[in-house]
C-alpha cells in the first residue's frame, strides 16, 4: 500500500486443460511472453473489459493478464489469482514472486497475474519521469502532477476497487476457470476482499499478506508508522552493537524532525549521476517520506539508525542515496500514480475527516506528510466519492499474514478485517515488516493452506524467521 509521489517513481508450454484457452476466441488466446524477473516463457493475454461496467456497451479497456501454468500436467482446476498492491502496482510487476513465494503453489496450480485497470500493461495511468525529477521541489512536483492530470483524457471515476473486482470476474470467466483462489498483497488485500464479497460463489480461499481492514483509510497511516519506528528504536537500544553505536538515536531523530519542520534545508552532496556538486532542498515531507519508505522492509530498516545518525552528523550522502533508490528511473515498473490517486481520492479521501486526521497524526513524526498533498491532488482530480458500504461477512477460508514491524498494515489491521470473516487464520511474524509471502517457510505454509483451506495450518516455522543485524558503520551490517 505504499504511497508514491515520484513521477516515475520458452521453457514451459500451456496445456488446454490447465489454462482452458478454449474459453477464449483464437484472437484472445494470448501469446508466449517474458516478464522481467521471470526467466521462462509465460502466456500473456489481452482480455477486453468494459471501461465502465455499468455501461457494458460503452468503451472497452484491454486488461493484461499473465498466466504461469502449473508445473505438473495434472493441474488442479482452481488457480491462484495474484492481486498486487499500491493501489497502482501491476501483477506483471510482481512476476519475480513466481520463483519465490508462489513456486510451491505453482507445482499443482496455475498462477494468474492481473494488471489491474490503470496499472502495468493495462493502459497504465501514470505521469512521465524526467531525468532531474529527484531534485524537484515539492511545489514543482505538485505542478507537474497537476499538468499530468490535465493531460489525461480518461474518466478517472472508472478506476475504482469495485470495477477492478468486476474485471477479475471477467478474467475468471474468459479463462474458463471455476472457483479460484486469491492472493492479495497490501492494497491487493482490499481488492481481494471486495471480490470475495461481490462474487462469493467464485472464491475457494484467500491468502492476504499485509492486510488492509475494510474501513482503513489509506492516507491515515501516521499512527502505524510511528508504532513501527518506536519498535525499531526499542530494538536498536536492546541490541548491544546498535545501542552502543547510537546511544542518543531517538534524540537525534527528534532534532532532525524539528529542523525540517522549521523549513527546507539546503544540503550539498555529489550529484548521483555526474558526481558534480549538487544542492538538494530537503524538506520535512521528503525526509519523513524516506524514513517511512525504509520502514517497509524489516531488513532495510536495520540501516535506518545508521542513516539517521549520519544525517544528524551532517553526512547526508547515505540518506540521499537511499531516498533516490526509491525513484530509480531505469525501472520499467512502478506504481501508476494517477491510478493510485483515482482510487484513494474516490474511496479514502471522503472519509478523511478532520477528527480522523487529528487523531491519526497526534504524536506521530508523519503528521501532515500525506494528507496535505492528498487534499491538493484530490481537488484537482475531482472524482465523485464512492460511498462506504459496511462489509458483509466473507465465508471462504482466509489465511492472513502480518509483520509485527509493518508501518502501513500492522497486525491490528488484520484483526479488524477478521471481524468480518467466518473462517480466518491469522499469523504474525515478529521479525518481518510489510510483506511475508516470500520469507522463510511462508511459501510452504501458503501451499499447505491452499491445498486444505478448511484446516489450521502449521505455521510455527514463521517464528523462526530471523531478524537482520543492524548496520553500525559504513561497511554495512555486522556479520
Short mmCIF file of C-alpha atoms in Angstrom, two decimals:
data_model
loop_
_atom_site.label_atom_id
_atom_site.label_comp_id
_atom_site.label_asym_id
_atom_site.label_seq_id
_atom_site.Cartn_x
_atom_site.Cartn_y
_atom_site.Cartn_z
CA UNK A 1 0.00 0.00 0.00
CA UNK A 2 2.96 2.20 -0.44
CA UNK A 3 2.02 5.77 -1.43
CA UNK A 4 4.47 7.13 -4.00
CA UNK A 5 4.66 10.73 -5.10
CA UNK A 6 7.55 10.35 -7.55
CA UNK A 7 6.68 10.92 -11.20
CA UNK A 8 8.01 7.67 -12.26
CA UNK A 9 8.84 6.57 -9.50
CA UNK A 10 10.06 -20.70 -23.69
CA UNK A 11 10.61 -23.45 -21.19
CA UNK A 12 7.08 -24.46 -20.38
CA UNK A 13 4.03 -24.98 -22.52
CA UNK A 14 0.42 -24.43 -21.53
CA UNK A 15 -2.00 -27.27 -21.64
CA UNK A 16 -5.58 -26.51 -22.60
CA UNK A 17 -6.79 -28.47 -19.61
CA UNK A 18 -4.84 -26.17 -17.31
CA UNK A 19 -5.45 -22.74 -18.86
CA UNK A 20 -8.72 -23.59 -20.54
CA UNK A 21 -7.64 -21.45 -23.50
CA UNK A 22 -10.56 -22.75 -25.48
CA UNK A 23 -12.79 -20.42 -23.49
CA UNK A 24 -11.27 -17.56 -25.45
CA UNK A 25 -11.66 -16.94 -29.17
CA UNK A 26 -8.42 -17.60 -31.11
CA UNK A 27 -7.66 -13.88 -31.31
CA UNK A 28 -7.64 -13.64 -27.48
CA UNK A 29 -5.75 -16.77 -26.51
CA UNK A 30 -2.61 -14.74 -26.00
CA UNK A 31 0.98 -15.38 -26.88
CA UNK A 32 4.21 -16.55 -25.36
CA UNK A 33 5.93 -13.75 -23.44
CA UNK A 34 8.66 -12.98 -20.94
CA UNK A 35 8.35 -10.64 -17.97
CA UNK A 36 11.18 -9.02 -16.01
CA UNK A 37 12.10 -11.28 -13.12
CA UNK A 38 10.93 -14.49 -14.80
CA UNK A 39 13.33 -16.47 -16.99
CA UNK A 40 10.76 -18.77 -18.54
CA UNK A 41 8.12 -18.18 -21.16
CA UNK A 42 4.69 -17.32 -19.81
CA UNK A 43 1.36 -16.71 -21.56
CA UNK A 44 0.24 -13.08 -21.95
CA UNK A 45 -3.40 -12.41 -22.81
CA UNK A 46 -5.39 -9.26 -23.51
CA UNK A 47 -8.95 -9.54 -22.22
CA UNK A 48 -11.34 -6.69 -23.07
CA UNK A 49 -13.43 -5.42 -20.17
CA UNK A 50 -15.97 -2.58 -20.05
CA UNK A 51 -14.34 0.70 -19.08
CA UNK A 52 -17.50 1.37 -17.06
CA UNK A 53 -19.19 -1.93 -16.09
CA UNK A 54 -22.48 -0.09 -15.58
CA UNK A 55 -22.33 0.70 -19.32
CA UNK A 56 -21.35 -2.67 -20.87
CA UNK A 57 -21.94 -1.39 -24.40
CA UNK A 58 -19.67 1.60 -23.86
CA UNK A 59 -15.91 1.83 -24.22
CA UNK A 60 -13.63 -1.14 -23.65
CA UNK A 61 -10.32 -1.41 -21.81
CA UNK A 62 -7.74 -4.08 -22.71
CA UNK A 63 -6.80 -5.86 -19.49
CA UNK A 64 -3.38 -7.50 -19.46
CA UNK A 65 -3.28 -10.95 -17.86
CA UNK A 66 -0.26 -13.24 -17.46
CA UNK A 67 -0.68 -16.95 -16.84
CA UNK A 68 2.12 -19.06 -15.39
CA UNK A 69 0.94 -22.65 -15.95
CA UNK A 70 1.23 -25.28 -13.26
CA UNK A 71 4.42 -27.32 -13.42
CA UNK A 72 2.51 -30.61 -13.37
CA UNK A 73 0.34 -31.61 -16.31
CA UNK A 74 -2.41 -32.84 -13.98
CA UNK A 75 -3.00 -29.38 -12.56
CA UNK A 76 -5.71 -28.64 -10.01
CA UNK A 77 -8.69 -26.85 -11.56
CA UNK A 78 -8.58 -23.93 -9.12
CA UNK A 79 -5.79 -21.45 -9.94
CA UNK A 80 -4.26 -18.74 -7.78
CA UNK A 81 -5.10 -15.19 -8.90
CA UNK A 82 -2.48 -12.66 -7.78
CA UNK A 83 -3.56 -9.11 -6.87
CA UNK A 84 -0.70 -6.65 -6.39
CA UNK A 85 -0.57 -3.68 -4.03
CA UNK A 86 -0.45 0.06 -4.28
CA UNK A 87 -3.07 0.82 -5.41
CA UNK A 88 -1.16 1.23 -8.64
CA UNK A 89 1.13 -1.81 -8.76
CA UNK A 90 0.58 -4.32 -11.57
CA UNK A 91 0.55 -8.09 -11.43
CA UNK A 92 3.31 -8.16 -14.04
CA UNK A 93 5.43 -6.07 -11.64
CA UNK A 94 5.48 -8.92 -9.11
CA UNK A 95 6.46 -11.65 -11.58
CA UNK A 96 9.65 -12.38 -9.56
CA UNK A 97 7.38 -13.86 -6.88
CA UNK A 98 6.68 -16.76 -9.23
CA UNK A 99 10.09 -18.19 -8.34
CA UNK A 100 9.84 -17.48 -4.63
CA UNK A 101 6.51 -17.02 -2.89
CA UNK A 102 4.40 -18.97 -5.39
CA UNK A 103 6.75 -21.70 -6.54
CA UNK A 104 5.29 -24.39 -4.26
CA UNK A 105 1.70 -23.50 -5.11
CA UNK A 106 2.55 -23.46 -8.81
CA UNK A 107 3.57 -27.10 -8.64
CA UNK A 108 -0.11 -28.02 -8.92
CA UNK A 109 -1.94 -24.81 -9.83
CA UNK A 110 -1.83 -22.12 -12.48
CA UNK A 111 -0.77 -18.68 -11.25
CA UNK A 112 -2.66 -15.79 -12.85
CA UNK A 113 -1.15 -12.30 -12.62
CA UNK A 114 -3.60 -9.49 -13.35
CA UNK A 115 -2.53 -5.99 -14.27
CA UNK A 116 -5.34 -4.08 -12.57
CA UNK A 117 -7.00 -1.48 -14.78
CA UNK A 118 -4.76 1.57 -14.92
CA UNK A 119 -1.58 -0.33 -13.99
CA UNK A 120 1.25 -2.00 -15.86
CA UNK A 121 0.20 -3.09 -19.34
CA UNK A 122 -3.49 -2.36 -18.72
CA UNK A 123 -3.27 1.23 -20.00
CA UNK A 124 -1.25 2.47 -17.03
CA UNK A 125 -2.38 5.75 -15.52
CA UNK A 126 0.88 7.45 -14.69
CA UNK A 127 2.98 10.57 -15.20
CA UNK A 128 6.24 10.56 -17.17
CA UNK A 129 9.55 10.81 -15.36
CA UNK A 130 12.22 13.32 -16.16
CA UNK A 131 15.96 12.85 -15.54
CA UNK A 132 16.03 15.56 -12.85
CA UNK A 133 12.83 14.60 -11.02
CA UNK A 134 14.79 13.59 -7.94
CA UNK A 135 15.80 17.24 -7.40
CA UNK A 136 12.42 18.94 -7.93
CA UNK A 137 10.94 20.97 -5.12
CA UNK A 138 7.59 19.97 -3.65
CA UNK A 139 5.93 22.87 -5.45
CA UNK A 140 7.45 21.74 -8.74
CA UNK A 141 6.36 18.14 -8.15
CA UNK A 142 2.80 19.27 -7.42
CA UNK A 143 2.78 21.43 -10.55
CA UNK A 144 4.00 18.51 -12.67
CA UNK A 145 1.27 16.25 -11.29
CA UNK A 146 -1.40 18.87 -11.97
CA UNK A 147 -0.24 19.23 -15.57
CA UNK A 148 -0.17 15.46 -15.92
CA UNK A 149 -3.74 15.10 -14.60
CA UNK A 150 -4.95 17.73 -17.04
CA UNK A 151 -3.31 15.92 -19.95
CA UNK A 152 -5.08 12.58 -19.31
CA UNK A 153 -8.36 12.27 -21.21
CA UNK A 154 -9.86 9.32 -19.37
CA UNK A 155 -12.69 9.08 -16.86
CA UNK A 156 -10.81 8.72 -13.56
CA UNK A 157 -14.09 7.77 -11.90
CA UNK A 158 -13.98 4.42 -13.73
CA UNK A 159 -10.86 3.30 -11.86
CA UNK A 160 -12.33 2.03 -8.61
CA UNK A 161 -11.86 -1.07 -6.49
CA UNK A 162 -15.38 -2.26 -7.33
CA UNK A 163 -14.69 -2.03 -11.07
CA UNK A 164 -11.37 -3.83 -10.61
CA UNK A 165 -13.24 -6.63 -8.80
CA UNK A 166 -15.64 -6.81 -11.75
CA UNK A 167 -12.61 -7.20 -14.03
CA UNK A 168 -11.36 -10.17 -12.00
CA UNK A 169 -14.65 -11.96 -12.58
CA UNK A 170 -14.43 -11.23 -16.30
CA UNK A 171 -10.95 -12.76 -16.35
CA UNK A 172 -12.10 -15.86 -14.49
CA UNK A 173 -14.94 -16.42 -16.94
CA UNK A 174 -12.81 -15.68 -20.00
CA UNK A 175 -10.15 -18.19 -18.97
CA UNK A 176 -12.73 -20.85 -18.21
CA UNK A 177 -11.95 -21.39 -14.54
CA UNK A 178 -14.44 -22.46 -11.89
CA UNK A 179 -13.72 -21.42 -8.32
CA UNK A 180 -10.44 -19.60 -7.84
CA UNK A 181 -8.02 -18.88 -5.00
CA UNK A 182 -6.95 -15.30 -4.33
CA UNK A 183 -3.61 -13.98 -3.13
CA UNK A 184 -3.58 -10.29 -2.29
CA UNK A 185 -0.70 -8.18 -1.03
CA UNK A 186 -1.22 -4.82 0.72
CA UNK A 187 -3.87 -2.93 -1.32
CA UNK A 188 -4.43 -6.25 -3.11
CA UNK A 189 -5.94 -7.49 0.16
CA UNK A 190 -8.59 -4.78 -0.09
CA UNK A 191 -9.30 -5.74 -3.69
CA UNK A 192 -9.34 -9.43 -2.80
CA UNK A 193 -11.86 -8.87 -0.01
CA UNK A 194 -14.00 -6.74 -2.32
CA UNK A 195 -14.00 -9.51 -4.94
CA UNK A 196 -14.87 -12.18 -2.36
CA UNK A 197 -17.83 -10.11 -1.20
CA UNK A 198 -19.05 -9.28 -4.70
CA UNK A 199 -18.63 -12.81 -6.09
CA UNK A 200 -18.67 -15.23 -3.13
CA UNK A 201 -19.56 -18.25 -5.30
CA UNK A 202 -16.35 -17.75 -7.30
CA UNK A 203 -13.90 -17.87 -4.39
CA UNK A 204 -12.46 -21.03 -2.90
CA UNK A 205 -9.90 -19.48 -0.49
CA UNK A 206 -7.93 -16.29 0.11
CA UNK A 207 -4.36 -15.58 1.24
CA UNK A 208 -3.99 -11.97 2.42
CA UNK A 209 -0.48 -10.64 3.08
CA UNK A 210 -0.25 -7.25 4.82
CA UNK A 211 -3.97 -6.97 5.43
CA UNK A 212 -5.90 -3.74 4.94
CA UNK A 213 -9.05 -3.57 7.03
CA UNK A 214 -12.23 -2.73 5.08
CA UNK A 215 -12.65 0.57 6.94
CA UNK A 216 -8.97 1.54 6.74
CA UNK A 217 -8.33 5.00 5.25
CA UNK A 218 -5.09 4.75 3.29
CA UNK A 219 -3.76 8.29 3.90
CA UNK A 220 -4.38 7.96 7.64
CA UNK A 221 -1.32 5.87 8.47
CA UNK A 222 0.62 8.14 10.81
CA UNK A 223 -0.03 6.08 13.96
CA UNK A 224 1.03 2.86 12.25
CA UNK A 225 4.23 4.48 11.01
CA UNK A 226 5.05 5.87 14.46
CA UNK A 227 4.46 2.46 16.08
CA UNK A 228 6.88 0.81 13.63
CA UNK A 229 9.53 3.47 14.27
CA UNK A 230 9.13 3.21 18.05
CA UNK A 231 9.58 -0.56 17.90
CA UNK A 232 12.69 -0.17 15.73
CA UNK A 233 14.24 2.31 18.19
CA UNK A 234 13.42 -0.06 21.05
CA UNK A 235 15.09 -2.97 19.27
CA UNK A 236 18.17 -0.87 18.50
CA UNK A 237 18.51 0.13 22.15
CA UNK A 238 18.23 -3.53 23.18
CA UNK A 239 20.87 -4.63 20.63
CA UNK A 240 24.39 -4.40 22.06
CA UNK A 241 26.08 -3.17 18.87
CA UNK A 242 23.30 -0.78 17.79
CA UNK A 243 22.76 0.63 21.27
CA UNK A 244 26.47 1.31 21.66
CA UNK A 245 26.82 2.91 18.21
CA UNK A 246 23.73 5.12 18.53
CA UNK A 247 23.02 5.76 22.24
CA UNK A 248 21.12 9.01 21.51
CA UNK A 249 19.26 7.83 18.41
CA UNK A 250 15.77 8.98 19.36
CA UNK A 251 17.01 12.42 20.35
CA UNK A 252 18.93 12.77 17.08
CA UNK A 253 15.84 11.81 15.11
CA UNK A 254 13.66 14.28 17.00
CA UNK A 255 16.23 17.00 16.32
CA UNK A 256 16.14 16.25 12.57
CA UNK A 257 12.34 16.32 12.54
CA UNK A 258 12.32 19.68 14.33
CA UNK A 259 14.98 21.04 11.98
CA UNK A 260 12.92 20.33 8.86
CA UNK A 261 9.67 21.40 10.49
CA UNK A 262 11.23 24.87 10.67
CA UNK A 263 11.66 24.93 6.90
CA UNK A 264 13.52 23.33 3.96
CA UNK A 265 17.26 22.87 4.36
CA UNK A 266 19.84 23.10 1.59
CA UNK A 267 22.16 20.11 1.57
CA UNK A 268 25.32 19.85 -0.56
CA UNK A 269 26.02 16.38 -1.95
CA UNK A 270 27.64 14.91 -5.09
CA UNK A 271 25.23 14.51 -7.99
CA UNK A 272 24.34 10.78 -8.11
CA UNK A 273 24.72 10.78 -11.91
CA UNK A 274 27.63 13.15 -12.57
CA UNK A 275 29.43 13.35 -9.17
CA UNK A 276 29.40 17.14 -9.56
CA UNK A 277 28.36 19.28 -6.56
CA UNK A 278 24.60 19.31 -6.15
CA UNK A 279 22.35 21.29 -3.83
CA UNK A 280 19.37 19.31 -2.57
CA UNK A 281 16.44 21.08 -0.93
CA UNK A 282 15.50 18.61 1.79
CA UNK A 283 12.02 19.26 3.13
CA UNK A 284 10.09 17.78 6.01
CA UNK A 285 7.95 15.78 3.58
CA UNK A 286 10.95 14.30 1.75
CA UNK A 287 12.71 13.45 5.00
CA UNK A 288 9.70 11.80 6.62
CA UNK A 289 8.67 10.01 3.42
CA UNK A 290 12.14 8.46 3.13
CA UNK A 291 12.04 7.26 6.73
CA UNK A 292 8.65 5.64 6.20
CA UNK A 293 9.84 4.05 2.95
CA UNK A 294 12.78 2.44 4.76
CA UNK A 295 10.46 1.04 7.44
CA UNK A 296 8.57 -1.10 4.89
CA UNK A 297 11.28 -3.76 4.87
CA UNK A 298 12.47 -5.22 8.16
CA UNK A 299 15.88 -5.83 6.60
CA UNK A 300 16.12 -2.33 5.13
CA UNK A 301 15.00 -0.76 8.40
CA UNK A 302 18.13 -2.16 10.07
CA UNK A 303 20.00 0.53 8.11
CA UNK A 304 17.86 3.38 9.40
CA UNK A 305 19.79 4.09 12.63
CA UNK A 306 22.98 4.46 10.57
CA UNK A 307 21.24 6.71 8.03
CA UNK A 308 19.76 8.94 10.73
CA UNK A 309 22.94 9.18 12.77
CA UNK A 310 24.97 10.04 9.67
CA UNK A 311 22.46 12.73 8.69
CA UNK A 312 22.49 14.16 12.21
CA UNK A 313 26.25 14.50 11.95
CA UNK A 314 25.90 16.33 8.64
CA UNK A 315 26.91 13.43 6.39
CA UNK A 316 23.83 13.22 4.17
CA UNK A 317 25.14 11.10 1.30
CA UNK A 318 23.82 7.73 2.62
CA UNK A 319 20.38 9.18 3.37
CA UNK A 320 20.10 10.94 -0.01
CA UNK A 321 21.25 7.77 -1.80
CA UNK A 322 18.54 5.75 -0.04
CA UNK A 323 15.94 8.38 -0.87
CA UNK A 324 16.90 8.25 -4.56
CA UNK A 325 16.81 4.44 -4.59
CA UNK A 326 13.01 4.51 -4.45
CA UNK A 327 12.98 6.77 -7.53
CA UNK A 328 15.05 4.56 -9.84
CA UNK A 329 14.27 5.96 -13.27
CA UNK A 330 15.69 2.89 -15.01
CA UNK A 331 12.91 0.69 -13.65
CA UNK A 332 10.23 -0.37 -16.09
CA UNK A 333 7.58 -0.99 -13.47
CA UNK A 334 6.49 1.27 -10.68
CA UNK A 335 3.22 2.42 -9.24
CA UNK A 336 0.68 4.05 -11.53
CA UNK A 337 0.45 7.36 -9.69
CA UNK A 338 -2.84 8.51 -11.22
CA UNK A 339 -4.46 5.12 -10.68
CA UNK A 340 -3.42 5.40 -7.06
CA UNK A 341 -4.96 8.84 -6.79
CA UNK A 342 -8.12 7.73 -8.61
CA UNK A 343 -8.76 5.03 -6.02
CA UNK A 344 -7.70 6.97 -2.93
CA UNK A 345 -9.47 10.19 -3.87
CA UNK A 346 -12.75 8.36 -4.52
CA UNK A 347 -12.68 5.80 -1.71
CA UNK A 348 -10.47 7.12 1.09
CA UNK A 349 -10.24 10.91 0.95
CA UNK A 350 -14.01 11.41 1.52
CA UNK A 351 -13.62 9.53 4.83
CA UNK A 352 -10.55 11.52 5.93
CA UNK A 353 -12.43 13.76 8.33
CA UNK A 354 -10.67 16.48 10.37
CA UNK A 355 -11.30 14.42 13.51
CA UNK A 356 -9.74 11.27 12.00
CA UNK A 357 -6.77 13.25 10.72
CA UNK A 358 -6.15 14.87 14.11
CA UNK A 359 -6.42 11.54 15.92
CA UNK A 360 -4.12 9.79 13.45
CA UNK A 361 -1.41 12.46 13.44
CA UNK A 362 -1.29 13.07 17.20
CA UNK A 363 2.28 12.39 18.40
CA UNK A 364 3.46 10.96 15.06
CA UNK A 365 6.53 12.01 13.10
CA UNK A 366 4.37 11.62 9.97
CA UNK A 367 1.91 14.38 10.88
CA UNK A 368 0.78 16.18 7.74
CA UNK A 369 3.10 14.28 5.41
CA UNK A 370 0.48 12.63 3.23
CA UNK A 371 -2.84 14.27 3.99
CA UNK A 372 -1.93 17.76 2.77
CA UNK A 373 -0.80 16.60 -0.67
CA UNK A 374 -3.73 14.20 -0.94
CA UNK A 375 -6.11 17.09 -0.26
CA UNK A 376 -4.48 19.16 -3.01
CA UNK A 377 -4.36 16.36 -5.59
CA UNK A 378 -7.89 15.11 -4.93
CA UNK A 379 -9.27 18.58 -5.55
CA UNK A 380 -7.50 18.61 -8.92
CA UNK A 381 -8.61 15.09 -9.83
CA UNK A 382 -12.22 15.85 -8.85
CA UNK A 383 -13.64 12.32 -8.83
CA UNK A 384 -17.05 11.62 -7.25
CA UNK A 385 -16.84 9.91 -3.84
CA UNK A 386 -17.59 6.21 -3.56
CA UNK A 387 -19.91 5.71 -0.57
CA UNK A 388 -18.53 3.37 2.08
CA UNK A 389 -20.62 0.22 2.40
CA UNK A 390 -20.45 -1.77 5.64
CA UNK A 391 -18.71 -5.05 4.73
CA UNK A 392 -20.56 -8.32 4.61
CA UNK A 393 -19.06 -11.48 6.10
CA UNK A 394 -16.63 -13.45 3.95
CA UNK A 395 -17.45 -17.16 4.23
CA UNK A 396 -14.48 -18.53 2.24
CA UNK A 397 -11.45 -19.67 4.29
CA UNK A 398 -8.85 -16.93 4.74
CA UNK A 399 -5.17 -17.08 5.69
CA UNK A 400 -3.84 -13.71 6.89
CA UNK A 401 -0.14 -12.89 7.31
CA UNK A 402 1.15 -9.83 9.17
CA UNK A 403 4.56 -8.43 10.05
CA UNK A 404 4.95 -7.02 13.54
CA UNK A 405 7.19 -4.25 12.10
CA UNK A 406 4.80 -3.29 9.29
CA UNK A 407 4.37 0.53 9.14
CA UNK A 408 1.22 0.51 6.98
CA UNK A 409 -0.76 -2.70 7.53
CA UNK A 410 0.30 -3.90 11.00
CA UNK A 411 -1.38 -6.85 12.74
CA UNK A 412 -4.15 -4.67 14.20
CA UNK A 413 -5.50 -4.10 10.70
CA UNK A 414 -5.79 -7.85 10.08
CA UNK A 415 -7.54 -8.31 13.42
CA UNK A 416 -10.10 -5.70 12.38
CA UNK A 417 -10.60 -7.40 8.99
CA UNK A 418 -11.11 -10.79 10.69
CA UNK A 419 -14.21 -9.46 12.43
CA UNK A 420 -15.99 -9.77 9.07
CA UNK A 421 -14.71 -13.28 8.26
CA UNK A 422 -16.23 -16.52 9.44
CA UNK A 423 -13.20 -18.75 8.82
CA UNK A 424 -9.92 -16.83 9.18
CA UNK A 425 -6.45 -17.81 10.37
CA UNK A 426 -4.04 -15.01 11.30
CA UNK A 427 -0.30 -15.39 11.82
CA UNK A 428 2.05 -12.61 12.90
CA UNK A 429 5.76 -12.75 12.05
CA UNK A 430 7.76 -11.00 14.76
CA UNK A 431 10.80 -10.13 12.63
CA UNK A 432 9.04 -9.03 9.45
CA UNK A 433 7.71 -5.80 8.01
CA UNK A 434 5.42 -5.23 5.03
CA UNK A 435 5.25 -8.50 3.09
CA UNK A 436 5.62 -12.07 4.37
CA UNK A 437 4.93 -14.44 1.49
CA UNK A 438 8.49 -14.97 0.25
CA UNK A 439 10.15 -15.16 3.67
CA UNK A 440 11.35 -18.36 5.30
CA UNK A 441 8.77 -21.12 5.29
CA UNK A 442 5.88 -18.86 4.21
CA UNK A 443 5.68 -20.42 0.68
CA UNK A 444 5.20 -23.85 2.27
CA UNK A 445 2.60 -22.53 4.71
CA UNK A 446 0.63 -20.94 1.87
CA UNK A 447 0.77 -24.17 -0.17
CA UNK A 448 -0.46 -26.16 2.82
CA UNK A 449 -3.36 -23.76 3.28
CA UNK A 450 -4.33 -23.68 -0.41
CA UNK A 451 -4.32 -27.48 -0.52
CA UNK A 452 -6.58 -27.78 2.53
CA UNK A 453 -8.02 -24.36 3.37
CA UNK A 454 -10.54 -25.65 5.89
CA UNK A 455 -7.80 -26.96 8.19
CA UNK A 456 -5.50 -24.96 10.50
CA UNK A 457 -2.01 -24.65 9.06
CA UNK A 458 1.14 -25.49 10.97
CA UNK A 459 2.77 -22.06 10.92
CA UNK A 460 5.12 -22.37 13.90
CA UNK A 461 8.07 -22.14 11.50
CA UNK A 462 7.20 -18.49 10.79
CA UNK A 463 8.55 -17.74 14.28
CA UNK A 464 11.96 -18.96 13.13
CA UNK A 465 12.38 -16.18 10.54
CA UNK A 466 15.41 -14.33 11.93
CA UNK A 467 15.93 -10.60 12.28
CA UNK A 468 18.72 -8.92 10.33
CA UNK A 469 21.66 -7.30 12.07
CA UNK A 470 21.76 -3.54 12.45
CA UNK A 471 24.16 -1.51 10.33
CA UNK A 472 26.58 0.24 12.65
CA UNK A 473 29.09 1.59 10.14
CA UNK A 474 29.71 2.44 6.50
CA UNK A 475 30.81 -1.13 5.72
CA UNK A 476 27.31 -2.49 6.27
CA UNK A 477 25.62 -4.70 8.86
CA UNK A 478 27.60 -6.65 11.42
CA UNK A 479 28.20 -10.25 10.26
#
